[in-house]
Amino acid sequence: GVQYIHDFFTIRSWETISWLWKRIQQSEHHLRSMLLFWITSCLNKSSLLMAYNPDGIGRVMKGTLYIGSVTQEMNPLHLLGISQGDICRFLNAAFVVSRNTSLSAIDTSSSTNIRLPRNSVDYALIDPPFGGVVPFVELNHLWEGFLHVHSKENDELTVNSVRGVREDDYATTIQRCFKEIFRTLKPG
């Protein structure tokens, strides 16, 4: 069974990730957050959540912490190489976009209390949870275990009978989010 974060990994993957993690923790502060972003981008695919597929391309089942009966071990160093390329492509695209716009912002705070003035946002892209379809707090366990942060389960906006969150609670909170987003949007 799985009781600890290391139980999600083969011994070889865990040793590789642990060694890298220790080096990242010793890195200079200004580099640490970038390196943490880089390594955490590969945690799920480096874990036993990576299920084997006959086509040879393993996949992590979305929306659940599921360890299949047959898993596919991936070399974390190989995955980090792929991630590095993805991050570089993103940064190049973001640089082009930033040269052509006045200001962009990305925020991951609660949409019930946005720290922006009224009528200050041109465009808001939101991705709200869909009722009780995806248990977001539970799916963060790997990242939270490494980063030593913990989601506030009471703040999560998903229907969950175990935590006593009903559909009407979801509807009330999502309505508060939309009102707050609307408050920050410029007219028209």
Short mmCIF file of N, CA and C in Angstrom, two decimals:
data_model
loop_
_atom_site.label_atom_id
_atom_site.label_comp_id
_atom_site.label_asym_id
_atom_site.label_seq_id
_atom_site.Cartn_x
_atom_site.Cartn_y
_atom_site.Cartn_z
N GLY A 1 0.80 -1.18 0.00
CA GLY A 1 0.00 0.00 0.00
C GLY A 1 0.85 1.26 0.00
N VAL A 2 0.20 2.37 -0.13
CA VAL A 2 0.86 3.67 -0.15
C VAL A 2 0.54 4.40 1.15
N GLN A 3 1.59 4.64 1.93
CA GLN A 3 1.42 5.40 3.17
C GLN A 3 2.24 6.69 3.15
N TYR A 4 3.33 6.68 2.41
CA TYR A 4 4.24 7.81 2.37
C TYR A 4 4.49 8.21 0.92
N ILE A 5 4.98 9.42 0.75
CA ILE A 5 5.23 9.93 -0.61
C ILE A 5 6.18 9.00 -1.37
N HIS A 6 7.22 8.49 -0.72
CA HIS A 6 8.18 7.64 -1.44
C HIS A 6 7.54 6.34 -1.94
N ASP A 7 6.40 5.95 -1.38
CA ASP A 7 5.71 4.74 -1.84
C ASP A 7 5.14 4.90 -3.25
N PHE A 8 5.06 6.12 -3.75
CA PHE A 8 4.57 6.36 -5.10
C PHE A 8 5.65 6.14 -6.16
N PHE A 9 6.88 5.82 -5.74
CA PHE A 9 8.01 5.73 -6.67
C PHE A 9 8.73 4.40 -6.56
N THR A 10 9.37 3.99 -7.66
CA THR A 10 10.29 2.86 -7.58
C THR A 10 11.51 3.35 -6.79
N ILE A 11 12.28 2.44 -6.27
CA ILE A 11 13.47 2.82 -5.50
C ILE A 11 14.42 3.64 -6.36
N ARG A 12 14.63 3.22 -7.59
CA ARG A 12 15.56 3.93 -8.48
C ARG A 12 15.09 5.36 -8.75
N SER A 13 13.81 5.54 -9.05
CA SER A 13 13.28 6.89 -9.31
C SER A 13 13.34 7.74 -8.05
N TRP A 14 12.98 7.13 -6.91
CA TRP A 14 13.01 7.88 -5.65
C TRP A 14 14.43 8.35 -5.33
N GLU A 15 15.41 7.50 -5.51
CA GLU A 15 16.80 7.87 -5.22
C GLU A 15 17.26 9.01 -6.13
N THR A 16 16.90 8.95 -7.40
CA THR A 16 17.28 10.01 -8.35
C THR A 16 16.63 11.33 -7.97
N ILE A 17 15.33 11.29 -7.74
CA ILE A 17 14.60 12.52 -7.40
C ILE A 17 15.08 13.08 -6.06
N SER A 18 15.31 12.22 -5.09
CA SER A 18 15.79 12.67 -3.77
C SER A 18 17.15 13.34 -3.87
N TRP A 19 18.04 12.75 -4.67
CA TRP A 19 19.37 13.34 -4.85
C TRP A 19 19.25 14.72 -5.48
N LEU A 20 18.44 14.84 -6.53
CA LEU A 20 18.23 16.14 -7.18
C LEU A 20 17.58 17.14 -6.22
N TRP A 21 16.60 16.66 -5.46
CA TRP A 21 15.88 17.53 -4.53
C TRP A 21 16.83 18.13 -3.50
N LYS A 22 17.71 17.32 -2.98
CA LYS A 22 18.68 17.82 -1.99
C LYS A 22 19.59 18.88 -2.61
N ARG A 23 20.01 18.67 -3.85
CA ARG A 23 20.86 19.66 -4.52
C ARG A 23 20.11 20.96 -4.76
N ILE A 24 18.83 20.84 -5.12
CA ILE A 24 18.01 22.04 -5.34
C ILE A 24 17.86 22.83 -4.03
N GLN A 25 17.65 22.12 -2.93
CA GLN A 25 17.51 22.80 -1.64
C GLN A 25 18.78 23.55 -1.24
N GLN A 26 19.92 23.11 -1.76
CA GLN A 26 21.19 23.76 -1.45
C GLN A 26 21.53 24.88 -2.43
N SER A 27 20.71 25.04 -3.45
CA SER A 27 21.00 26.04 -4.48
C SER A 27 20.71 27.45 -3.96
N GLU A 28 21.20 28.43 -4.69
CA GLU A 28 20.97 29.82 -4.32
C GLU A 28 19.48 30.12 -4.38
N HIS A 29 19.04 30.96 -3.47
CA HIS A 29 17.61 31.25 -3.31
C HIS A 29 16.94 31.68 -4.62
N HIS A 30 17.59 32.54 -5.39
CA HIS A 30 16.96 33.05 -6.61
C HIS A 30 16.79 31.97 -7.68
N LEU A 31 17.53 30.88 -7.57
CA LEU A 31 17.38 29.78 -8.53
C LEU A 31 16.42 28.70 -8.04
N ARG A 32 16.26 28.62 -6.73
CA ARG A 32 15.54 27.50 -6.13
C ARG A 32 14.10 27.36 -6.64
N SER A 33 13.36 28.46 -6.72
CA SER A 33 11.97 28.33 -7.15
C SER A 33 11.87 27.86 -8.60
N MET A 34 12.77 28.30 -9.44
CA MET A 34 12.76 27.84 -10.83
C MET A 34 13.09 26.34 -10.91
N LEU A 35 14.06 25.91 -10.13
CA LEU A 35 14.44 24.50 -10.13
C LEU A 35 13.34 23.63 -9.52
N LEU A 36 12.66 24.14 -8.50
CA LEU A 36 11.54 23.40 -7.91
C LEU A 36 10.40 23.25 -8.92
N PHE A 37 10.13 24.33 -9.66
CA PHE A 37 9.12 24.26 -10.72
C PHE A 37 9.49 23.18 -11.73
N TRP A 38 10.75 23.15 -12.10
CA TRP A 38 11.25 22.21 -13.09
C TRP A 38 11.08 20.76 -12.62
N ILE A 39 11.54 20.46 -11.39
CA ILE A 39 11.49 19.06 -10.94
C ILE A 39 10.06 18.63 -10.62
N THR A 40 9.24 19.52 -10.05
CA THR A 40 7.87 19.10 -9.74
C THR A 40 7.04 18.89 -11.00
N SER A 41 7.48 19.46 -12.12
CA SER A 41 6.76 19.23 -13.38
C SER A 41 6.86 17.78 -13.83
N CYS A 42 7.80 17.05 -13.26
CA CYS A 42 8.04 15.66 -13.68
C CYS A 42 7.63 14.62 -12.64
N LEU A 43 7.13 15.04 -11.48
CA LEU A 43 6.87 14.10 -10.40
C LEU A 43 5.85 13.02 -10.78
N ASN A 44 4.71 13.40 -11.32
CA ASN A 44 3.68 12.39 -11.63
C ASN A 44 4.18 11.35 -12.61
N LYS A 45 4.85 11.80 -13.67
CA LYS A 45 5.32 10.85 -14.68
C LYS A 45 6.52 10.04 -14.20
N SER A 46 7.21 10.51 -13.16
CA SER A 46 8.32 9.75 -12.58
C SER A 46 7.83 8.72 -11.57
N SER A 47 6.56 8.79 -11.24
CA SER A 47 6.01 7.95 -10.18
C SER A 47 5.34 6.69 -10.73
N LEU A 48 4.82 5.89 -9.81
CA LEU A 48 4.08 4.69 -10.19
C LEU A 48 2.70 5.01 -10.74
N LEU A 49 2.33 6.28 -10.75
CA LEU A 49 1.07 6.68 -11.37
C LEU A 49 1.14 6.54 -12.89
N MET A 50 2.35 6.38 -13.42
CA MET A 50 2.56 6.24 -14.86
C MET A 50 2.22 4.80 -15.24
N ALA A 51 1.05 4.62 -15.83
CA ALA A 51 0.57 3.28 -16.19
C ALA A 51 1.15 2.86 -17.54
N TYR A 52 1.40 1.58 -17.68
CA TYR A 52 1.91 1.03 -18.94
C TYR A 52 0.78 0.99 -19.96
N ASN A 53 1.10 1.31 -21.19
CA ASN A 53 0.19 1.16 -22.33
C ASN A 53 0.90 0.33 -23.39
N PRO A 54 0.18 -0.52 -24.11
CA PRO A 54 0.81 -1.37 -25.13
C PRO A 54 1.54 -0.58 -26.22
N ASP A 55 1.17 0.68 -26.43
CA ASP A 55 1.84 1.47 -27.47
C ASP A 55 3.22 1.94 -27.01
N GLY A 56 3.59 1.61 -25.76
CA GLY A 56 4.91 1.97 -25.25
C GLY A 56 4.97 3.36 -24.65
N ILE A 57 3.88 4.09 -24.75
CA ILE A 57 3.83 5.43 -24.18
C ILE A 57 2.97 5.37 -22.92
N GLY A 58 3.62 5.45 -21.77
CA GLY A 58 2.87 5.41 -20.52
C GLY A 58 2.02 6.64 -20.34
N ARG A 59 1.02 6.52 -19.49
CA ARG A 59 0.13 7.66 -19.23
C ARG A 59 -0.27 7.67 -17.76
N VAL A 60 -0.43 8.88 -17.23
CA VAL A 60 -0.96 9.06 -15.89
C VAL A 60 -2.46 9.25 -16.04
N MET A 61 -3.25 8.44 -15.32
CA MET A 61 -4.70 8.57 -15.39
C MET A 61 -5.11 9.90 -14.77
N LYS A 62 -5.84 10.69 -15.51
CA LYS A 62 -6.24 12.02 -15.05
C LYS A 62 -7.36 11.92 -14.01
N GLY A 63 -7.31 12.81 -13.04
CA GLY A 63 -8.40 12.95 -12.09
C GLY A 63 -8.46 11.92 -10.99
N THR A 64 -7.38 11.14 -10.80
CA THR A 64 -7.38 10.15 -9.73
C THR A 64 -5.95 9.79 -9.35
N LEU A 65 -5.75 9.40 -8.11
CA LEU A 65 -4.46 8.86 -7.68
C LEU A 65 -4.54 7.35 -7.87
N TYR A 66 -4.21 6.89 -9.05
CA TYR A 66 -4.38 5.48 -9.41
C TYR A 66 -3.05 4.88 -9.80
N ILE A 67 -2.69 3.80 -9.12
CA ILE A 67 -1.51 3.03 -9.48
C ILE A 67 -2.01 1.75 -10.14
N GLY A 68 -1.74 1.63 -11.43
CA GLY A 68 -2.22 0.47 -12.17
C GLY A 68 -1.50 -0.81 -11.79
N SER A 69 -2.03 -1.93 -12.23
CA SER A 69 -1.40 -3.21 -11.94
C SER A 69 -0.09 -3.38 -12.69
N VAL A 70 0.04 -2.70 -13.84
CA VAL A 70 1.29 -2.70 -14.60
C VAL A 70 1.67 -1.24 -14.81
N THR A 71 2.82 -0.87 -14.28
CA THR A 71 3.27 0.52 -14.39
C THR A 71 4.44 0.61 -15.36
N GLN A 72 4.77 1.80 -15.74
CA GLN A 72 5.90 2.03 -16.64
C GLN A 72 6.87 2.97 -15.96
N GLU A 73 8.04 2.47 -15.61
CA GLU A 73 9.04 3.31 -14.95
C GLU A 73 9.68 4.23 -15.98
N MET A 74 9.68 5.51 -15.65
CA MET A 74 10.30 6.50 -16.51
C MET A 74 11.54 7.06 -15.82
N ASN A 75 12.59 7.27 -16.56
CA ASN A 75 13.81 7.85 -16.03
C ASN A 75 13.55 9.33 -15.73
N PRO A 76 13.63 9.75 -14.46
CA PRO A 76 13.38 11.16 -14.14
C PRO A 76 14.30 12.12 -14.90
N LEU A 77 15.53 11.71 -15.17
CA LEU A 77 16.45 12.60 -15.90
C LEU A 77 15.98 12.80 -17.34
N HIS A 78 15.45 11.76 -17.95
CA HIS A 78 14.89 11.88 -19.30
C HIS A 78 13.69 12.83 -19.29
N LEU A 79 12.81 12.66 -18.29
CA LEU A 79 11.64 13.53 -18.19
C LEU A 79 12.04 14.98 -17.94
N LEU A 80 13.09 15.19 -17.15
CA LEU A 80 13.57 16.56 -16.90
C LEU A 80 14.09 17.20 -18.18
N GLY A 81 14.71 16.40 -19.05
CA GLY A 81 15.17 16.92 -20.34
C GLY A 81 14.00 17.37 -21.20
N ILE A 82 12.94 16.57 -21.22
CA ILE A 82 11.74 16.95 -21.99
C ILE A 82 11.13 18.21 -21.39
N SER A 83 11.04 18.25 -20.06
CA SER A 83 10.46 19.41 -19.38
C SER A 83 11.27 20.67 -19.65
N GLN A 84 12.58 20.54 -19.66
CA GLN A 84 13.43 21.70 -19.95
C GLN A 84 13.10 22.29 -21.31
N GLY A 85 12.92 21.43 -22.30
CA GLY A 85 12.56 21.90 -23.64
C GLY A 85 11.19 22.59 -23.63
N ASP A 86 10.22 22.01 -22.90
CA ASP A 86 8.89 22.60 -22.82
C ASP A 86 8.95 23.98 -22.16
N ILE A 87 9.71 24.08 -21.07
CA ILE A 87 9.82 25.36 -20.36
C ILE A 87 10.49 26.40 -21.24
N CYS A 88 11.52 26.01 -21.95
CA CYS A 88 12.20 26.97 -22.85
C CYS A 88 11.27 27.46 -23.94
N ARG A 89 10.48 26.55 -24.53
CA ARG A 89 9.52 26.97 -25.56
C ARG A 89 8.48 27.92 -24.97
N PHE A 90 8.01 27.63 -23.76
CA PHE A 90 7.05 28.53 -23.11
C PHE A 90 7.66 29.91 -22.87
N LEU A 91 8.88 29.94 -22.34
CA LEU A 91 9.51 31.23 -22.04
C LEU A 91 9.74 32.05 -23.31
N ASN A 92 10.12 31.38 -24.39
CA ASN A 92 10.28 32.10 -25.66
C ASN A 92 8.95 32.68 -26.13
N ALA A 93 7.87 31.89 -26.03
CA ALA A 93 6.55 32.38 -26.44
C ALA A 93 6.08 33.50 -25.52
N ALA A 94 6.32 33.36 -24.22
CA ALA A 94 5.91 34.40 -23.27
C ALA A 94 6.67 35.70 -23.52
N PHE A 95 7.92 35.59 -23.91
CA PHE A 95 8.70 36.79 -24.21
C PHE A 95 8.12 37.53 -25.41
N VAL A 96 7.74 36.77 -26.44
CA VAL A 96 7.14 37.39 -27.63
C VAL A 96 5.83 38.07 -27.25
N VAL A 97 4.99 37.39 -26.45
CA VAL A 97 3.71 37.97 -26.03
C VAL A 97 3.95 39.21 -25.19
N SER A 98 4.89 39.16 -24.26
CA SER A 98 5.12 40.29 -23.36
C SER A 98 5.63 41.52 -24.11
N ARG A 99 6.34 41.32 -25.20
CA ARG A 99 6.81 42.46 -26.00
C ARG A 99 5.65 43.14 -26.71
N ASN A 100 4.57 42.39 -26.93
CA ASN A 100 3.43 42.91 -27.68
C ASN A 100 2.25 43.33 -26.80
N THR A 101 2.40 43.24 -25.50
CA THR A 101 1.32 43.64 -24.59
C THR A 101 1.89 44.54 -23.50
N SER A 102 1.02 45.29 -22.88
CA SER A 102 1.49 46.22 -21.86
C SER A 102 1.77 45.52 -20.54
N LEU A 103 0.91 44.59 -20.12
CA LEU A 103 1.11 43.94 -18.83
C LEU A 103 0.29 42.66 -18.80
N SER A 104 0.89 41.61 -18.32
CA SER A 104 0.19 40.35 -18.14
C SER A 104 0.40 39.90 -16.71
N ALA A 105 -0.56 39.17 -16.18
CA ALA A 105 -0.43 38.65 -14.82
C ALA A 105 -1.05 37.27 -14.75
N ILE A 106 -0.44 36.42 -13.98
CA ILE A 106 -0.98 35.10 -13.71
C ILE A 106 -1.14 35.01 -12.20
N ASP A 107 -2.31 34.57 -11.75
CA ASP A 107 -2.57 34.51 -10.32
C ASP A 107 -3.22 33.17 -10.00
N THR A 108 -2.84 32.59 -8.89
CA THR A 108 -3.43 31.32 -8.47
C THR A 108 -4.14 31.45 -7.14
N SER A 109 -4.49 32.65 -6.75
CA SER A 109 -5.20 32.85 -5.49
C SER A 109 -6.68 32.52 -5.65
N SER A 110 -7.40 32.61 -4.57
CA SER A 110 -8.83 32.34 -4.61
C SER A 110 -9.55 33.41 -5.41
N SER A 111 -10.46 32.99 -6.24
CA SER A 111 -11.25 33.94 -7.04
C SER A 111 -12.37 34.57 -6.22
N THR A 112 -12.50 34.18 -4.96
CA THR A 112 -13.50 34.82 -4.12
C THR A 112 -12.99 36.13 -3.55
N ASN A 113 -11.69 36.37 -3.66
CA ASN A 113 -11.10 37.60 -3.12
C ASN A 113 -9.90 37.99 -3.97
N ILE A 114 -10.15 38.60 -5.11
CA ILE A 114 -9.09 38.98 -6.04
C ILE A 114 -8.51 40.32 -5.61
N ARG A 115 -7.20 40.36 -5.52
CA ARG A 115 -6.51 41.56 -5.04
C ARG A 115 -6.19 42.52 -6.19
N LEU A 116 -7.22 42.88 -6.93
CA LEU A 116 -7.08 43.84 -8.03
C LEU A 116 -8.19 44.87 -7.92
N PRO A 117 -7.93 46.09 -8.40
CA PRO A 117 -8.98 47.11 -8.35
C PRO A 117 -10.13 46.82 -9.33
N ARG A 118 -11.25 47.45 -9.05
CA ARG A 118 -12.43 47.36 -9.91
C ARG A 118 -12.07 47.86 -11.32
N ASN A 119 -12.62 47.22 -12.33
CA ASN A 119 -12.47 47.63 -13.74
C ASN A 119 -11.00 47.74 -14.17
N SER A 120 -10.17 46.80 -13.77
CA SER A 120 -8.74 46.88 -14.09
C SER A 120 -8.25 45.76 -15.01
N VAL A 121 -9.10 44.81 -15.33
CA VAL A 121 -8.67 43.63 -16.09
C VAL A 121 -9.33 43.64 -17.47
N ASP A 122 -8.51 43.43 -18.51
CA ASP A 122 -9.03 43.35 -19.88
C ASP A 122 -9.62 41.99 -20.19
N TYR A 123 -8.98 40.94 -19.68
CA TYR A 123 -9.37 39.58 -20.06
C TYR A 123 -9.07 38.64 -18.89
N ALA A 124 -10.00 37.78 -18.55
CA ALA A 124 -9.79 36.79 -17.50
C ALA A 124 -10.04 35.40 -18.07
N LEU A 125 -9.06 34.55 -17.96
CA LEU A 125 -9.20 33.15 -18.35
C LEU A 125 -9.34 32.37 -17.05
N ILE A 126 -10.44 31.70 -16.90
CA ILE A 126 -10.68 30.96 -15.66
C ILE A 126 -10.93 29.50 -15.99
N ASP A 127 -10.60 28.64 -15.06
CA ASP A 127 -10.79 27.21 -15.22
C ASP A 127 -11.38 26.68 -13.91
N PRO A 128 -12.68 26.93 -13.70
CA PRO A 128 -13.26 26.52 -12.42
C PRO A 128 -13.40 25.01 -12.32
N PRO A 129 -13.40 24.48 -11.10
CA PRO A 129 -13.65 23.05 -10.93
C PRO A 129 -15.09 22.73 -11.32
N PHE A 130 -15.33 21.54 -11.77
CA PHE A 130 -16.65 21.15 -12.24
C PHE A 130 -17.34 20.27 -11.20
N GLY A 131 -17.92 20.91 -10.21
CA GLY A 131 -18.66 20.19 -9.18
C GLY A 131 -17.77 19.25 -8.41
N GLY A 132 -18.04 17.97 -8.50
CA GLY A 132 -17.26 16.97 -7.78
C GLY A 132 -16.50 16.04 -8.70
N VAL A 133 -16.26 16.48 -9.93
CA VAL A 133 -15.64 15.60 -10.92
C VAL A 133 -14.18 15.30 -10.59
N VAL A 134 -13.40 16.31 -10.21
CA VAL A 134 -11.97 16.12 -9.96
C VAL A 134 -11.65 16.52 -8.52
N PRO A 135 -11.11 15.60 -7.72
CA PRO A 135 -10.76 15.91 -6.32
C PRO A 135 -9.39 16.59 -6.25
N PHE A 136 -9.36 17.89 -6.49
CA PHE A 136 -8.09 18.61 -6.63
C PHE A 136 -7.19 18.49 -5.42
N VAL A 137 -7.72 18.66 -4.21
CA VAL A 137 -6.88 18.60 -3.01
C VAL A 137 -6.17 17.25 -2.93
N GLU A 138 -6.90 16.18 -3.17
CA GLU A 138 -6.31 14.85 -3.08
C GLU A 138 -5.24 14.64 -4.15
N LEU A 139 -5.42 15.24 -5.32
CA LEU A 139 -4.48 15.05 -6.41
C LEU A 139 -3.18 15.84 -6.23
N ASN A 140 -3.14 16.71 -5.26
CA ASN A 140 -1.93 17.51 -5.01
C ASN A 140 -0.95 16.83 -4.05
N HIS A 141 -1.25 15.66 -3.56
CA HIS A 141 -0.43 15.03 -2.53
C HIS A 141 1.05 14.92 -2.89
N LEU A 142 1.36 14.52 -4.10
CA LEU A 142 2.78 14.37 -4.46
C LEU A 142 3.52 15.70 -4.36
N TRP A 143 2.96 16.72 -5.00
CA TRP A 143 3.61 18.03 -5.00
C TRP A 143 3.69 18.61 -3.59
N GLU A 144 2.58 18.50 -2.87
CA GLU A 144 2.55 19.06 -1.52
C GLU A 144 3.53 18.34 -0.59
N GLY A 145 3.67 17.03 -0.78
CA GLY A 145 4.62 16.28 0.03
C GLY A 145 6.05 16.74 -0.18
N PHE A 146 6.39 17.04 -1.41
CA PHE A 146 7.74 17.53 -1.71
C PHE A 146 7.93 18.98 -1.28
N LEU A 147 6.95 19.79 -1.53
CA LEU A 147 7.08 21.23 -1.29
C LEU A 147 6.77 21.64 0.16
N HIS A 148 6.26 20.68 0.94
CA HIS A 148 5.89 20.94 2.34
C HIS A 148 4.86 22.06 2.45
N VAL A 149 3.89 22.04 1.56
CA VAL A 149 2.74 22.94 1.62
C VAL A 149 1.49 22.06 1.61
N HIS A 150 0.42 22.59 2.13
CA HIS A 150 -0.79 21.78 2.19
C HIS A 150 -2.00 22.64 1.82
N SER A 151 -2.79 22.12 0.90
CA SER A 151 -4.01 22.83 0.50
C SER A 151 -4.96 22.89 1.68
N LYS A 152 -5.70 23.96 1.74
CA LYS A 152 -6.74 24.09 2.75
C LYS A 152 -7.97 23.41 2.20
N GLU A 153 -8.27 22.24 2.72
CA GLU A 153 -9.38 21.46 2.19
C GLU A 153 -10.69 22.23 2.25
N ASN A 154 -10.85 23.07 3.26
CA ASN A 154 -12.10 23.83 3.39
C ASN A 154 -12.24 24.88 2.30
N ASP A 155 -11.14 25.29 1.68
CA ASP A 155 -11.18 26.30 0.63
C ASP A 155 -11.39 25.70 -0.75
N GLU A 156 -11.32 24.38 -0.86
CA GLU A 156 -11.46 23.77 -2.17
C GLU A 156 -12.91 23.80 -2.62
N LEU A 157 -13.10 24.10 -3.89
CA LEU A 157 -14.44 24.23 -4.44
C LEU A 157 -14.81 23.00 -5.27
N THR A 158 -14.95 21.88 -4.60
CA THR A 158 -15.46 20.69 -5.27
C THR A 158 -16.46 20.02 -4.35
N VAL A 159 -17.49 19.47 -4.93
CA VAL A 159 -18.49 18.75 -4.16
C VAL A 159 -17.81 17.51 -3.59
N ASN A 160 -17.95 17.33 -2.28
CA ASN A 160 -17.26 16.23 -1.63
C ASN A 160 -18.05 15.83 -0.39
N SER A 161 -18.70 14.67 -0.43
CA SER A 161 -19.55 14.23 0.68
C SER A 161 -18.73 13.95 1.94
N VAL A 162 -17.48 13.51 1.79
CA VAL A 162 -16.64 13.23 2.96
C VAL A 162 -16.37 14.50 3.74
N ARG A 163 -16.13 15.60 3.02
CA ARG A 163 -15.86 16.89 3.68
C ARG A 163 -17.12 17.71 3.90
N GLY A 164 -18.27 17.18 3.50
CA GLY A 164 -19.54 17.87 3.73
C GLY A 164 -19.81 19.03 2.79
N VAL A 165 -19.20 19.02 1.60
CA VAL A 165 -19.44 20.09 0.62
C VAL A 165 -20.51 19.61 -0.35
N ARG A 166 -21.66 20.29 -0.31
CA ARG A 166 -22.80 19.91 -1.14
C ARG A 166 -22.85 20.73 -2.42
N GLU A 167 -23.71 20.34 -3.34
CA GLU A 167 -23.85 21.06 -4.61
C GLU A 167 -24.28 22.50 -4.41
N ASP A 168 -25.16 22.75 -3.42
CA ASP A 168 -25.58 24.13 -3.20
C ASP A 168 -24.44 24.98 -2.62
N ASP A 169 -23.53 24.37 -1.84
CA ASP A 169 -22.33 25.09 -1.37
C ASP A 169 -21.46 25.47 -2.56
N TYR A 170 -21.31 24.53 -3.48
CA TYR A 170 -20.53 24.78 -4.70
C TYR A 170 -21.15 25.93 -5.49
N ALA A 171 -22.45 25.88 -5.69
CA ALA A 171 -23.14 26.90 -6.48
C ALA A 171 -22.99 28.28 -5.85
N THR A 172 -23.11 28.37 -4.54
CA THR A 172 -22.97 29.66 -3.84
C THR A 172 -21.56 30.21 -4.00
N THR A 173 -20.56 29.36 -3.83
CA THR A 173 -19.18 29.82 -3.91
C THR A 173 -18.78 30.18 -5.34
N ILE A 174 -19.20 29.39 -6.30
CA ILE A 174 -18.83 29.70 -7.70
C ILE A 174 -19.50 31.01 -8.13
N GLN A 175 -20.68 31.28 -7.62
CA GLN A 175 -21.35 32.55 -7.91
C GLN A 175 -20.54 33.72 -7.32
N ARG A 176 -20.02 33.56 -6.10
CA ARG A 176 -19.15 34.59 -5.50
C ARG A 176 -17.92 34.83 -6.35
N CYS A 177 -17.34 33.74 -6.89
CA CYS A 177 -16.15 33.86 -7.75
C CYS A 177 -16.48 34.66 -9.01
N PHE A 178 -17.57 34.32 -9.67
CA PHE A 178 -17.93 35.02 -10.90
C PHE A 178 -18.22 36.49 -10.64
N LYS A 179 -18.86 36.81 -9.52
CA LYS A 179 -19.12 38.22 -9.18
C LYS A 179 -17.80 38.97 -8.98
N GLU A 180 -16.84 38.33 -8.32
CA GLU A 180 -15.55 38.98 -8.06
C GLU A 180 -14.77 39.16 -9.37
N ILE A 181 -14.81 38.19 -10.24
CA ILE A 181 -14.15 38.32 -11.54
C ILE A 181 -14.80 39.45 -12.34
N PHE A 182 -16.13 39.49 -12.34
CA PHE A 182 -16.84 40.54 -13.05
C PHE A 182 -16.48 41.92 -12.51
N ARG A 183 -16.29 42.02 -11.18
CA ARG A 183 -15.93 43.29 -10.55
C ARG A 183 -14.60 43.81 -11.11
N THR A 184 -13.66 42.93 -11.38
CA THR A 184 -12.33 43.37 -11.84
C THR A 184 -12.28 43.65 -13.33
N LEU A 185 -13.23 43.12 -14.09
CA LEU A 185 -13.19 43.31 -15.55
C LEU A 185 -13.58 44.73 -15.95
N LYS A 186 -12.89 45.23 -16.97
CA LYS A 186 -13.24 46.54 -17.53
C LYS A 186 -14.56 46.42 -18.26
N PRO A 187 -15.36 47.48 -18.26
CA PRO A 187 -16.65 47.44 -18.97
C PRO A 187 -16.44 47.20 -20.47
N GLY A 188 -17.41 46.50 -21.05
CA GLY A 188 -17.39 46.31 -22.50
C GLY A 188 -16.59 45.15 -22.86
#
